[in-house]
Amino acid sequence: MKYLPLLLQNLEKEAEIHEKDIFNYALPQSWNLFGYSNTRILRNNEILVNPYAFYHYSFQHLFFDEKGKLKKAQSLVKKDWLKKANIYSLHIRSASAWDHDRDDSLKENLYGLKDNGTFLKAMLLLPFYKRMGINTILLHQIFSLGKTHTTHDYSNKECVLDFRLIDDQLKDPLVPQLSAKQQCIAFMEACHLLGFHVILEYCPGKMSIDNFYARECPEYFYWIKEEEYKNYHAPICHALPQNTLPFSYTLKDFYRSEDVKEHIQKFVKHDDPCKKVLAPAFSDQINANLPIDEDTTYFRFYEDIHTHAPAELKKAGIPYMTQDIIRADLHPAKKPFTTLWDTLTENIIWYQNELQVDGIFLGKPFLIPEKLQKQMAVQAKKNKKGFVMIAEDTIHENGALWKRKGYDAISGNSAYEETQIEQYRFHNFAYQLKGCVCPMFAASEFYDSRRSSCLENGKTLTNMLSIMNLFLPNGIPMYMNGVESYEVQPLQLSEYGDQKYLYSLPKSDTRYLKQAYIDRYYYNYFAHDLNTLPTLMEHANHIREEYIEEIHTPQACIPVWFDTPRDAGIGFTYVKEDKALLVVCNTNVHQSVHLHIHTENLMSELPFRYQSILQIYSTNDPYIHDVFMDDFQNIPMDFAPGEIKFIEFKAQ
């Protein structure tokens, strides 16, 4: 613990220096977690404060005990901690952003302070996440980004200049003595002090088009003639369908395409004396009909070309980039750039030693070779005991493959399945989880998906999915930034997503058409129902903690069945030696339903004779009730829209 105490000491000095200064600095009242009283309350649920005094006061209560000493760190779970994780996906720049000087802009602040989120301001929100039952932070986009060629304020999160350069925008000028890296480490230390593990997103397959690596190691990239840039596009093959993945059987037709042949002619060697530029990135799918990404470029992982390419191209030896080349996991070559591989692996070791992270979320792993994927996992775990590796992969059947590579979990496809309630895709996802070899995220939304709250009866849907995800077997609950304020605007909608979701906010909202990951954005922290979901999660997590081992033990999980597979019910029973928890939800968020909860398989597998059956909690009713069975030992119950009931069987 080094930089957090230093940050707090310097903040105290700055508070003394600016004690008598007058500030027009506004905050949401919901950020005033410790009752700072020297405020002026505004009509719109904001308060005016002296920022130095406010943050100093709040951090005194958050990090120091009554004797003025730094609190003892809360014990972190060490063994199998990922199985017990409750993850919050935190995007610092937007999570703690606010229009502090009330000029209707998140650009320049009146006092030279920052309206965008910073590491310091994000610390203030940690108790709020703690109340929700969160114990793990997944950090996105903390590295310096290159310039964007789009109409957005920022480039996308893979547009990194340097994998070890912390974004200076996240440095808070309230404490000018500490650099961005030092404030980042202070944030990590604050997380650990309060009992959070920290996972860092790392996407080593691509970088900014103006990245720093290309200057020193141009051979690691693909180059095109400067005059070809204006005509540069993803190569097209009319013999193949739209959005075709470049598997080996497609390549014969692919390389016959005249457009592909013309595309390859645009490339030159890195040491060619002609004027050249880095080749911009494009989709890994053939005929995707998407524009090139002028902000990013891909790494060249091999000196040679893979064996499925035509012989004449391999003989020519000019490095080029096509959809099959992008998919280095599908088409490895024979001569890797070992120094590049080692550099990308050593970055993870640097994150462990310097930033003190506890895990890596490997973004877009299909962009790097399988051997490099394995190398990263092996070296990371060798260097730090208990370190976790999670791969971004939406195909749940790939879980076993990632396990063999040394990974602990995958992102899975829940964020694209769960909101498809009417198509029973949430049912399918939930019930198939128990049999999955590899744990995966249980999430209602992801950074590139639509938000669950933007759908019809979205708040009820968000509540139901958020609570139920805590109790899915083999699932790791994961929540995106802003879920607690029922945000409806996508964080960064996928190119393949339905563009109508970009219009989820009304035109009168200053965030209309904006996306938190690529625009100046803030979350609605003065929403009247801001505490609704955190309160539900707080109660549900107390129950989850008691049954956490059983949730991740397949033998302790008994799926619950209803009258028909088309009933609007999902349920699981988790069995301990002397009691069992039955969790059932109504997936119909529009109507109340009557469900017959079948207990035949439960009764035959309980290791005890039950004495009582009680409803110990419900998302619509916090009181305890007796539960009765019918003559067939089934439990008939009425459910409000989206309601989840928790029923406990206790032994005699």
XYZ file of C-alpha atoms in Angstrom:
652
model
C 0.000 0.000 0.000
C 1.945 2.976 -1.287
C 0.097 5.317 -3.608
C -3.320 5.412 -1.909
C -1.909 6.939 1.312
C 0.137 9.340 -0.825
C -2.953 10.367 -2.795
C -4.920 10.947 0.409
C -2.092 12.985 1.956
C -1.824 15.232 -1.094
C -5.603 15.628 -1.281
C -5.581 16.800 2.343
C -2.925 19.412 1.510
C -4.875 20.594 -1.523
C -8.042 20.845 0.598
C -6.201 23.139 3.026
C -4.876 25.298 0.185
C -8.349 25.666 -1.401
C -10.283 25.833 1.884
C -11.666 29.329 1.321
C -12.112 29.106 -2.444
C -15.647 29.387 -3.808
C -16.636 26.771 -6.385
C -19.602 26.317 -8.673
C -18.905 22.570 -8.579
C -22.001 20.348 -8.749
C -22.378 16.673 -7.856
C -25.325 14.276 -7.727
C -26.687 14.005 -4.199
C -26.321 10.228 -4.522
C -22.526 10.663 -4.471
C -22.700 12.161 -0.988
C -22.412 8.761 0.676
C -21.022 10.008 4.004
C -23.204 13.013 4.764
C -20.943 15.915 3.829
C -22.938 18.891 5.083
C -21.186 22.001 3.733
C -23.302 21.960 0.600
C -25.863 23.970 -1.256
C -28.757 21.796 -2.454
C -30.070 22.457 -5.959
C -33.532 21.702 -7.308
C -32.424 18.917 -9.643
C -31.006 16.602 -6.944
C -27.520 18.050 -7.242
C -25.365 19.684 -4.577
C -22.744 22.439 -4.836
C -19.507 21.727 -2.963
C -15.882 22.667 -2.634
C -14.499 19.614 -4.501
C -11.268 19.425 -2.514
C -13.102 19.530 0.809
C -15.823 17.149 -0.369
C -13.519 14.395 -1.630
C -11.199 14.782 1.346
C -14.128 14.441 3.770
C -15.572 11.443 1.886
C -12.260 9.608 1.689
C -11.587 10.241 5.384
C -14.749 8.285 6.169
C -14.152 5.679 3.474
C -10.529 4.782 4.121
C -9.700 5.846 7.709
C -10.857 4.519 11.073
C -11.930 6.565 14.105
C -8.291 6.939 15.200
C -7.319 8.471 11.878
C -5.385 5.436 10.702
C -5.813 3.741 7.359
C -8.317 0.915 7.747
C -7.092 -2.651 7.637
C -7.603 -4.260 4.263
C -10.628 -6.519 4.018
C -9.620 -10.125 3.455
C -9.740 -11.201 -0.171
C -10.861 -14.700 -1.081
C -7.773 -16.488 -2.410
C -8.832 -19.982 -3.446
C -11.233 -20.278 -6.407
C -12.195 -16.639 -5.916
C -13.512 -16.265 -9.464
C -16.319 -18.761 -8.766
C -17.452 -16.504 -5.937
C -17.029 -13.316 -7.954
C -19.807 -10.828 -8.533
C -18.369 -8.654 -11.302
C -19.046 -5.016 -12.142
C -17.738 -3.846 -15.516
C -16.321 -0.380 -14.842
C -15.485 2.180 -17.516
C -13.753 4.898 -15.505
C -14.118 7.732 -18.021
C -17.930 7.582 -18.092
C -18.732 5.966 -14.710
C -17.692 8.991 -12.649
C -18.316 11.675 -15.270
C -20.465 14.694 -14.438
C -21.089 18.206 -15.704
C -19.613 19.714 -12.547
C -19.585 23.340 -13.749
C -23.105 23.039 -15.278
C -22.190 24.409 -18.697
C -24.066 21.614 -20.538
C -20.780 20.098 -21.669
C -18.313 17.453 -20.484
C -15.433 19.141 -22.286
C -13.471 21.944 -20.634
C -14.248 22.549 -16.979
C -14.491 26.063 -15.594
C -11.806 25.411 -12.953
C -9.411 23.276 -14.962
C -10.860 20.235 -13.214
C -12.258 17.297 -15.151
C -15.877 16.548 -15.966
C -14.954 13.159 -17.406
C -14.462 10.314 -14.969
C -11.150 9.854 -13.154
C -9.586 7.218 -10.920
C -10.063 9.469 -7.905
C -13.766 10.084 -8.501
C -14.350 6.386 -9.255
C -13.061 5.524 -5.765
C -16.037 7.375 -4.351
C -18.444 4.961 -6.054
C -16.855 1.795 -4.641
C -19.089 1.686 -1.511
C -22.133 1.907 -3.776
C -20.934 -1.140 -5.721
C -20.115 -2.895 -2.449
C -23.694 -2.473 -1.329
C -24.831 -4.182 -4.541
C -22.802 -7.246 -3.544
C -20.065 -6.533 -6.073
C -16.687 -7.992 -5.086
C -14.797 -7.786 -8.391
C -14.140 -4.847 -10.714
C -13.574 -5.443 -14.434
C -11.670 -2.402 -15.719
C -12.078 -1.271 -19.328
C -10.122 1.220 -21.411
C -7.524 2.639 -19.024
C -4.756 3.018 -21.641
C -4.033 6.079 -23.770
C -5.982 5.980 -27.015
C -5.099 7.195 -30.482
C -7.033 9.793 -32.440
C -10.295 8.841 -34.064
C -11.365 9.343 -37.686
C -15.027 8.965 -36.716
C -17.598 11.539 -35.607
C -17.344 10.276 -32.024
C -15.374 11.969 -29.257
C -13.072 8.992 -28.677
C -11.759 6.036 -30.613
C -12.844 2.510 -29.658
C -11.328 0.680 -26.735
C -8.905 -1.380 -28.845
C -7.311 1.790 -30.257
C -4.398 1.729 -27.781
C -1.195 3.715 -28.303
C 0.891 1.791 -25.789
C -0.153 -1.131 -23.585
C 1.751 0.315 -20.627
C 0.738 3.963 -20.915
C -2.153 4.856 -18.611
C -4.592 7.374 -20.087
C -3.734 10.835 -18.786
C -7.413 11.828 -19.085
C -8.125 9.556 -16.118
C -5.690 11.476 -13.929
C -7.512 13.858 -11.602
C -6.073 17.411 -11.307
C -7.413 17.546 -7.746
C -4.174 15.729 -6.893
C -1.653 17.098 -9.430
C 1.349 15.586 -7.638
C 0.479 12.015 -8.740
C 0.772 10.809 -12.331
C -1.949 8.893 -14.166
C -0.145 5.617 -13.469
C 0.231 6.435 -9.765
C -3.453 7.371 -9.468
C -4.329 4.137 -11.266
C -2.324 2.128 -8.728
C -3.980 4.098 -5.919
C -7.350 3.051 -7.312
C -6.219 -0.595 -7.373
C -5.051 -0.284 -3.766
C -8.393 1.262 -2.798
C -10.207 -1.678 -4.394
C -8.086 -4.199 -2.502
C -8.494 -2.270 0.754
C -12.278 -2.479 0.416
C -12.283 -6.156 -0.553
C -12.511 -6.000 -4.361
C -10.495 -8.082 -6.795
C -9.578 -6.262 -10.016
C -9.613 -7.770 -13.526
C -8.119 -5.765 -16.389
C -9.308 -5.960 -19.982
C -6.406 -6.552 -22.384
C -6.820 -6.787 -26.170
C -3.361 -7.550 -27.640
C -4.482 -8.400 -31.187
C -4.763 -4.841 -32.507
C -3.628 -1.305 -31.726
C -4.100 2.302 -32.732
C -3.089 3.152 -36.292
C -0.629 5.651 -34.773
C 0.665 3.326 -32.050
C 4.155 3.667 -30.575
C 5.287 0.110 -31.394
C 5.274 0.640 -35.172
C 8.099 3.175 -34.926
C 10.522 0.778 -33.263
C 9.349 -2.535 -34.742
C 7.698 -1.863 -38.132
C 8.062 -5.545 -39.046
C 5.312 -6.370 -36.526
C 2.675 -4.724 -38.752
C 1.181 -4.717 -42.254
C 1.937 -1.821 -44.622
C 0.272 -0.560 -47.802
C 1.385 1.927 -50.434
C 0.310 5.413 -49.446
C -1.406 6.036 -52.785
C -3.571 2.937 -52.270
C -5.072 4.186 -49.004
C -8.066 5.966 -50.578
C -9.167 2.756 -52.345
C -8.408 0.440 -49.451
C -11.306 -1.782 -48.304
C -11.972 -5.264 -46.991
C -11.534 -7.709 -49.912
C -14.750 -9.163 -51.338
C -15.414 -12.655 -52.674
C -18.708 -12.961 -54.593
C -18.482 -16.757 -54.572
C -19.059 -16.826 -50.803
C -22.110 -15.786 -48.704
C -22.289 -12.679 -46.547
C -20.515 -12.786 -43.154
C -18.534 -15.964 -43.903
C -15.871 -16.912 -41.378
C -12.541 -17.656 -43.120
C -12.340 -21.382 -42.407
C -9.959 -23.425 -44.543
C -12.659 -24.742 -46.882
C -13.534 -21.155 -47.936
C -10.018 -20.144 -48.971
C -9.926 -21.828 -52.372
C -12.797 -19.634 -53.582
C -11.538 -16.658 -51.600
C -8.123 -16.458 -53.252
C -9.666 -16.802 -56.731
C -11.508 -13.521 -56.240
C -10.205 -10.664 -58.415
C -10.899 -8.197 -55.609
C -8.784 -10.270 -53.231
C -5.932 -10.352 -55.764
C -6.096 -6.575 -56.215
C -6.214 -6.086 -52.442
C -3.030 -8.091 -51.896
C -1.174 -5.991 -54.484
C -1.602 -2.922 -52.261
C 0.816 -4.302 -49.637
C 4.570 -3.776 -49.367
C 7.315 -4.937 -47.019
C 8.012 -2.841 -43.933
C 11.467 -1.856 -45.251
C 10.301 -1.012 -48.770
C 11.631 2.482 -49.684
C 8.261 3.644 -51.102
C 5.880 5.871 -49.155
C 3.691 3.610 -47.049
C 1.179 3.644 -44.198
C -0.111 1.071 -41.753
C -2.977 -1.035 -43.105
C -6.246 -0.189 -41.320
C -8.219 -2.968 -39.671
C -11.420 -4.490 -41.009
C -13.833 -7.284 -40.070
C -12.552 -10.859 -39.799
C -15.625 -12.061 -41.706
C -15.668 -12.281 -45.502
C -18.292 -10.061 -47.194
C -19.233 -8.346 -43.931
C -20.172 -5.153 -45.814
C -18.630 -3.021 -43.074
C -16.302 -0.045 -43.560
C -12.650 -0.281 -42.597
C -11.647 0.830 -39.106
C -9.301 3.724 -39.828
C -8.445 4.018 -36.132
C -6.809 0.597 -35.634
C -4.458 -1.893 -37.236
C -3.612 -5.571 -36.621
C -0.394 -7.162 -35.443
C 1.596 -9.395 -37.758
C 2.378 -12.452 -35.611
C 4.399 -14.470 -38.130
C 7.289 -13.813 -40.485
C 5.805 -16.235 -43.032
C 2.294 -16.865 -44.408
C 0.052 -19.746 -43.324
C 0.030 -23.016 -45.299
C -3.472 -22.624 -46.763
C -2.491 -19.533 -48.782
C -1.590 -19.955 -52.493
C 2.012 -21.057 -53.151
C 2.838 -18.009 -55.274
C 1.952 -15.662 -52.422
C 4.097 -17.579 -49.956
C 6.962 -17.540 -52.438
C 6.664 -13.775 -53.017
C 6.988 -13.248 -49.258
C 5.165 -9.902 -49.138
C 3.167 -9.650 -45.877
C -0.491 -8.877 -46.540
C -3.650 -8.762 -44.463
C -6.871 -10.567 -45.421
C -9.674 -12.078 -43.352
C -7.844 -15.392 -42.984
C -4.631 -13.600 -41.958
C -6.555 -11.693 -39.277
C -7.730 -15.002 -37.825
C -4.336 -16.103 -36.567
C -6.104 -18.597 -34.297
C -7.502 -20.432 -37.350
C -4.499 -20.078 -39.653
C -1.160 -20.101 -37.810
C 2.075 -19.959 -39.788
C 5.405 -21.562 -38.868
C 7.771 -18.697 -38.014
C 6.428 -16.600 -35.133
C 7.855 -13.243 -34.140
C 8.890 -14.572 -30.737
C 9.992 -11.148 -29.508
C 6.497 -9.765 -30.222
C 4.860 -12.724 -28.503
C 7.111 -12.289 -25.470
C 6.410 -8.549 -25.337
C 2.639 -9.066 -25.349
C 2.966 -11.762 -22.666
C 5.282 -9.652 -20.512
C 2.654 -6.890 -20.507
C 0.491 -9.139 -18.316
C 3.406 -9.658 -15.922
C 3.803 -5.874 -15.811
C 0.112 -5.466 -14.961
C 0.552 -7.972 -12.136
C 3.689 -6.418 -10.668
C 3.110 -2.724 -11.338
C -0.678 -2.282 -11.354
C -1.428 -5.148 -8.922
C -4.267 -6.610 -11.006
C -5.730 -9.994 -10.044
C -6.832 -11.199 -13.461
C -7.015 -10.524 -17.190
C -10.041 -10.394 -19.447
C -8.553 -11.231 -22.840
C -10.483 -9.216 -25.404
C -10.938 -10.534 -28.956
C -8.611 -13.535 -28.455
C -9.403 -14.794 -31.980
C -6.975 -12.129 -33.220
C -3.970 -13.904 -31.693
C -2.565 -17.424 -32.289
C -3.625 -20.273 -30.003
C -0.040 -20.885 -28.907
C 0.201 -17.263 -27.769
C -3.126 -17.592 -25.925
C -1.663 -20.556 -24.023
C 1.660 -18.812 -23.434
C -0.082 -15.858 -21.818
C -2.078 -18.057 -19.437
C 0.909 -20.196 -18.447
C 3.243 -17.267 -17.770
C 0.608 -15.209 -15.942
C -0.281 -18.006 -13.548
C 3.346 -18.948 -13.029
C 4.153 -15.405 -11.941
C 1.204 -14.853 -9.588
C -0.650 -17.485 -7.619
C -4.434 -17.225 -7.812
C -4.301 -15.086 -10.958
C -7.271 -15.661 -13.278
C -7.563 -15.571 -17.062
C -10.918 -15.020 -18.788
C -11.380 -15.188 -22.559
C -13.925 -13.207 -24.535
C -15.732 -15.971 -26.437
C -19.469 -16.028 -27.100
C -19.605 -19.703 -28.140
C -20.305 -21.624 -24.946
C -19.258 -24.934 -26.531
C -15.695 -23.551 -26.666
C -15.468 -23.557 -22.877
C -13.730 -26.943 -22.723
C -11.147 -25.757 -25.264
C -10.346 -22.678 -23.182
C -10.030 -24.814 -20.078
C -7.355 -26.864 -21.818
C -5.537 -23.654 -22.715
C -5.347 -22.726 -19.040
C -8.224 -20.252 -18.823
C -10.641 -20.090 -15.915
C -13.788 -18.778 -17.622
C -15.204 -17.315 -20.825
C -17.567 -14.426 -21.423
C -20.208 -16.697 -22.987
C -23.314 -15.647 -24.886
C -25.708 -14.717 -22.075
C -25.688 -10.997 -22.943
C -27.142 -11.814 -26.364
C -29.530 -14.558 -25.174
C -31.098 -13.580 -21.874
C -33.244 -10.700 -23.090
C -34.813 -12.982 -25.728
C -37.469 -14.003 -23.201
C -40.318 -14.619 -25.641
C -38.120 -16.970 -27.681
C -37.209 -18.922 -24.489
C -33.527 -18.284 -25.095
C -33.004 -17.284 -21.466
C -34.467 -20.651 -20.513
C -32.094 -22.458 -22.862
C -29.063 -20.577 -21.603
C -29.907 -21.022 -17.927
C -30.579 -24.753 -18.060
C -27.550 -25.580 -20.208
C -25.144 -23.822 -17.821
C -25.045 -26.680 -15.332
C -23.463 -29.000 -17.895
C -20.829 -26.542 -19.115
C -17.236 -27.502 -18.381
C -16.093 -23.892 -18.106
C -17.783 -21.171 -16.020
C -19.040 -18.184 -17.989
C -20.526 -14.766 -17.392
C -24.202 -14.594 -16.492
C -25.081 -11.149 -17.837
C -28.124 -9.496 -19.358
C -26.038 -7.100 -21.464
C -22.492 -6.542 -22.685
C -20.507 -3.558 -23.889
C -21.517 -4.102 -27.549
C -25.129 -5.236 -27.043
C -28.394 -3.405 -26.531
C -29.224 -2.591 -22.917
C -31.922 -4.625 -21.207
C -33.609 -1.511 -19.801
C -34.345 -0.165 -23.295
C -36.805 -2.987 -24.007
C -40.509 -3.037 -23.142
C -40.937 -3.164 -19.346
C -37.167 -2.878 -19.318
C -36.756 -2.032 -15.647
C -38.699 -5.119 -14.574
C -36.668 -7.173 -17.043
C -33.386 -5.741 -15.761
C -34.328 -6.459 -12.149
C -35.357 -10.026 -12.940
C -32.262 -10.881 -14.977
C -29.871 -9.132 -12.577
C -31.137 -11.082 -9.568
C -31.593 -14.402 -11.354
C -28.050 -14.252 -12.731
C -26.802 -14.486 -9.163
C -28.290 -17.979 -8.910
C -27.499 -19.629 -12.230
C -25.388 -22.804 -11.831
C -21.803 -22.404 -12.998
C -22.472 -18.759 -13.875
C -20.420 -15.726 -12.865
C -22.775 -12.736 -12.493
C -21.513 -9.695 -14.393
C -23.085 -6.241 -14.556
C -22.357 -3.436 -17.000
C -21.783 0.154 -15.946
C -25.055 2.008 -15.465
C -27.277 -1.012 -14.873
C -28.251 0.423 -11.489
C -29.566 3.623 -13.101
C -31.406 1.644 -15.808
C -29.411 3.148 -18.670
C -31.030 2.540 -22.050
C -28.360 3.794 -24.450
C -25.859 1.140 -25.686
C -22.313 1.496 -24.392
C -20.844 0.828 -27.846
C -23.274 -0.985 -30.119
C -21.734 -3.676 -32.293
C -21.516 -3.060 -36.041
C -23.782 -6.091 -36.368
C -26.325 -4.719 -33.857
C -29.672 -3.136 -34.690
C -29.035 0.601 -35.111
C -32.485 1.473 -33.741
C -31.125 1.029 -30.208
C -28.923 4.091 -30.702
C -32.161 6.119 -30.554
C -33.202 4.858 -27.114
C -32.933 8.308 -25.518
C -35.240 11.220 -26.463
C -33.848 14.070 -28.561
C -34.233 16.399 -25.591
C -31.558 14.423 -23.693
C -28.053 15.859 -24.123
C -26.783 12.254 -24.513
C -29.025 11.559 -27.506
C -27.260 9.219 -30.001
C -24.173 9.090 -27.763
C -22.470 5.938 -26.458
C -20.514 5.839 -23.204
C -17.475 3.994 -24.569
C -16.837 6.353 -27.503
C -18.522 9.637 -26.546
C -18.552 12.102 -23.681
C -21.222 10.556 -21.510
C -22.556 10.469 -17.956
C -24.962 8.149 -16.147
C -28.238 9.238 -14.595
C -27.169 9.322 -10.948
C -30.167 11.413 -9.882
C -32.734 8.911 -11.156
C -35.535 8.575 -8.600
C -35.226 4.758 -8.613
C -31.420 4.626 -8.391
C -31.586 2.533 -5.214
C -34.167 0.002 -6.439
C -31.861 -2.562 -8.040
C -29.033 -2.161 -5.468
C -31.541 -2.851 -2.685
C -32.773 -6.014 -4.412
C -29.204 -7.139 -5.060
C -28.206 -6.432 -1.465
C -30.872 -8.808 -0.135
C -30.292 -11.450 -2.818
C -26.534 -11.477 -2.270
C -26.944 -12.276 1.420
C -28.819 -15.415 0.365
C -26.304 -16.190 -2.394
C -23.355 -16.052 0.001
C -24.890 -18.821 2.083
C -25.245 -21.109 -0.948
C -22.259 -20.001 -3.035
C -20.458 -23.362 -2.869
C -23.569 -25.230 -3.994
C -24.166 -22.839 -6.914
C -20.821 -23.945 -8.330
C -21.146 -27.640 -7.424
C -23.051 -29.506 -10.165
C -23.978 -32.351 -7.819
C -25.678 -29.887 -5.453
C -27.857 -28.336 -8.163
C -31.268 -29.746 -9.078
C -33.065 -28.013 -11.988
C -36.721 -27.191 -11.364
C -39.440 -28.196 -13.832
C -42.954 -26.919 -14.444
C -46.087 -28.248 -16.158
C -44.736 -27.637 -19.673
C -41.442 -26.442 -21.210
C -43.322 -23.344 -22.379
C -44.242 -22.166 -18.896
C -42.776 -18.783 -17.966
C -40.653 -20.232 -15.205
C -36.978 -20.914 -14.528
C -35.768 -22.470 -11.323
C -32.970 -24.276 -9.521
C -32.588 -25.930 -6.132
C -29.270 -25.872 -4.284
C -28.921 -28.582 -1.660
C -26.848 -28.507 1.534
C -26.725 -31.255 4.176
C -29.564 -29.885 6.288
C -31.339 -27.368 4.087
C -31.987 -26.461 0.461
C -32.715 -23.263 -1.444
C -35.290 -23.218 -4.242
C -35.022 -20.172 -6.540
C -37.845 -19.638 -9.062
C -38.549 -16.674 -11.330
C -41.410 -15.628 -13.558
C -39.766 -14.746 -16.871
C -42.916 -12.979 -18.076
C -42.222 -9.309 -17.327
C -45.592 -8.217 -18.727
C -48.094 -10.359 -16.815
C -48.641 -12.190 -13.563
C -48.592 -15.986 -13.867
C -49.537 -19.036 -11.844
C -46.814 -21.696 -11.793
C -46.851 -25.290 -10.633
C -43.357 -25.937 -9.290
C -42.679 -29.660 -9.643
C -40.688 -31.181 -6.817
C -40.670 -34.902 -7.715
C -36.962 -34.970 -8.544
C -36.194 -32.683 -5.593
C -37.956 -34.918 -3.080
C -36.079 -37.988 -4.314
C -32.676 -36.302 -4.059
C -32.911 -34.358 -0.790
C -30.446 -35.870 1.717
C -32.775 -35.036 4.630
C -36.429 -35.087 5.657
C -37.724 -31.556 5.610
C -39.632 -30.069 8.510
C -40.522 -26.658 7.106
C -40.862 -24.912 3.759
C -40.684 -21.132 3.888
C -40.580 -18.361 1.343
C -37.684 -16.420 2.856
C -37.627 -13.588 0.312
C -39.171 -12.320 -2.901
C -38.247 -9.436 -5.164
C -41.844 -8.206 -4.701
C -42.336 -9.234 -1.068
C -39.535 -9.177 1.552
C -41.549 -10.974 4.232
C -41.327 -14.631 5.267
C -44.292 -16.882 4.450
C -45.211 -20.520 4.851
C -45.262 -22.508 1.611
C -47.702 -25.348 1.007
C -47.657 -28.269 -1.401
C -50.629 -29.714 -3.243
C -51.678 -33.375 -3.184
C -49.030 -34.207 -5.790
C -46.237 -32.608 -3.755
C -45.993 -29.733 -6.194
C -45.899 -26.098 -5.128
C -48.575 -23.895 -6.744
C -47.638 -20.207 -6.546
C -48.698 -16.892 -8.033
C -45.944 -14.654 -9.414
C -46.046 -10.969 -10.268
C -44.380 -9.915 -13.548
C -40.660 -10.729 -13.344
C -40.916 -11.789 -9.703
C -38.306 -14.115 -8.147
C -39.129 -16.167 -5.055
C -36.660 -17.799 -2.664
C -37.987 -20.880 -0.875
C -36.007 -22.722 1.773
C -36.425 -26.339 2.889
C -35.112 -27.085 6.368
C -34.428 -30.447 7.964
C -36.285 -31.793 10.953
